[in-house]
């Protein structure tokens, strides 16, 4: 499967389904490289104001929403917090009568 075929599917307001825009499409629309688009979206420091403006406009025009699952795979961080609450064994593992 080619990289451009591996797009997420999203629902549109009228209920139809369309492919979600990719980072590559945002970069192409903005006229910048993929890495520049990524840095602009993620708040990188080494992005010119012109590039930042064009990437921001491309994000709005295309309706790009970063994929949080993909981000967590790359960064190895989920930004999630787990809460463990102990329960007595009798409540969970009681014998049926």
XYZ file of C-alpha atoms in Angstrom:
97
model
C 0.000 0.000 0.000
C 1.486 3.356 -1.021
C 1.967 6.100 1.553
C -0.648 8.325 -0.085
C -3.187 5.465 0.113
C -2.778 5.142 3.893
C -5.010 8.037 4.852
C -7.357 8.167 7.767
C -11.037 8.212 6.955
C -13.208 10.852 8.563
C -16.893 11.672 8.425
C -18.048 14.965 6.992
C -20.933 16.960 8.523
C -23.397 15.555 5.965
C -22.470 11.986 6.936
C -20.339 11.092 3.927
C -16.809 9.830 4.392
C -13.659 11.388 3.004
C -9.941 10.954 3.462
C -8.442 13.164 6.154
C -5.716 15.491 4.890
C -2.162 14.370 5.570
C 0.906 16.321 6.642
C 2.265 15.863 3.118
C -0.841 17.516 1.670
C -0.539 20.417 4.118
C 3.113 20.893 3.141
C 2.279 20.792 -0.571
C -0.612 23.242 -0.137
C 1.635 25.609 1.850
C 4.537 25.268 -0.591
C 7.001 24.087 2.066
C 8.775 20.835 2.872
C 7.170 18.169 5.056
C 9.651 18.830 7.875
C 8.956 22.581 7.785
C 5.215 21.928 7.935
C 5.736 19.567 10.872
C 7.865 22.111 12.758
C 5.331 24.874 12.065
C 2.416 22.775 13.334
C 4.323 21.630 16.428
C 5.595 25.093 17.354
C 9.189 24.669 16.226
C 11.562 27.580 16.675
C 13.301 27.436 13.293
C 10.359 28.353 11.056
C 10.225 31.637 9.165
C 7.178 33.833 9.783
C 6.200 33.465 6.103
C 6.331 29.671 6.290
C 4.397 29.670 9.578
C 1.680 31.832 8.039
C 1.371 29.665 4.927
C 1.260 26.424 6.953
C -1.359 27.877 9.301
C -3.466 28.870 6.287
C -3.063 25.396 4.743
C -4.141 23.748 8.013
C -7.312 25.840 8.053
C -8.005 25.424 4.323
C -7.620 21.634 4.389
C -9.108 21.062 7.850
C -5.990 19.219 9.017
C -6.165 17.679 12.485
C -2.987 16.025 13.828
C -3.350 12.302 14.536
C -2.784 11.839 18.274
C -2.216 8.092 17.933
C 0.529 8.645 15.365
C 2.123 11.276 17.585
C 2.193 8.915 20.562
C 3.888 6.238 18.447
C 6.629 8.639 17.367
C 7.205 10.331 20.721
C 6.535 7.237 22.852
C 4.365 9.416 25.079
C 0.585 9.323 25.357
C -0.062 12.315 27.628
C -2.388 10.015 29.570
C -2.533 9.406 33.282
C -3.564 6.093 34.834
C -5.382 5.817 38.129
C -5.272 2.506 39.972
C -7.893 2.015 42.666
C -7.526 -1.079 44.828
C -10.636 -3.186 45.381
C -11.044 -5.928 47.957
C -10.745 -9.393 46.389
C -14.115 -10.382 47.846
C -15.946 -7.802 45.710
C -14.253 -8.815 42.486
C -13.577 -12.540 42.871
C -16.477 -13.734 45.015
C -17.799 -17.277 44.516
C -21.241 -17.537 42.933
C -23.810 -19.031 45.260
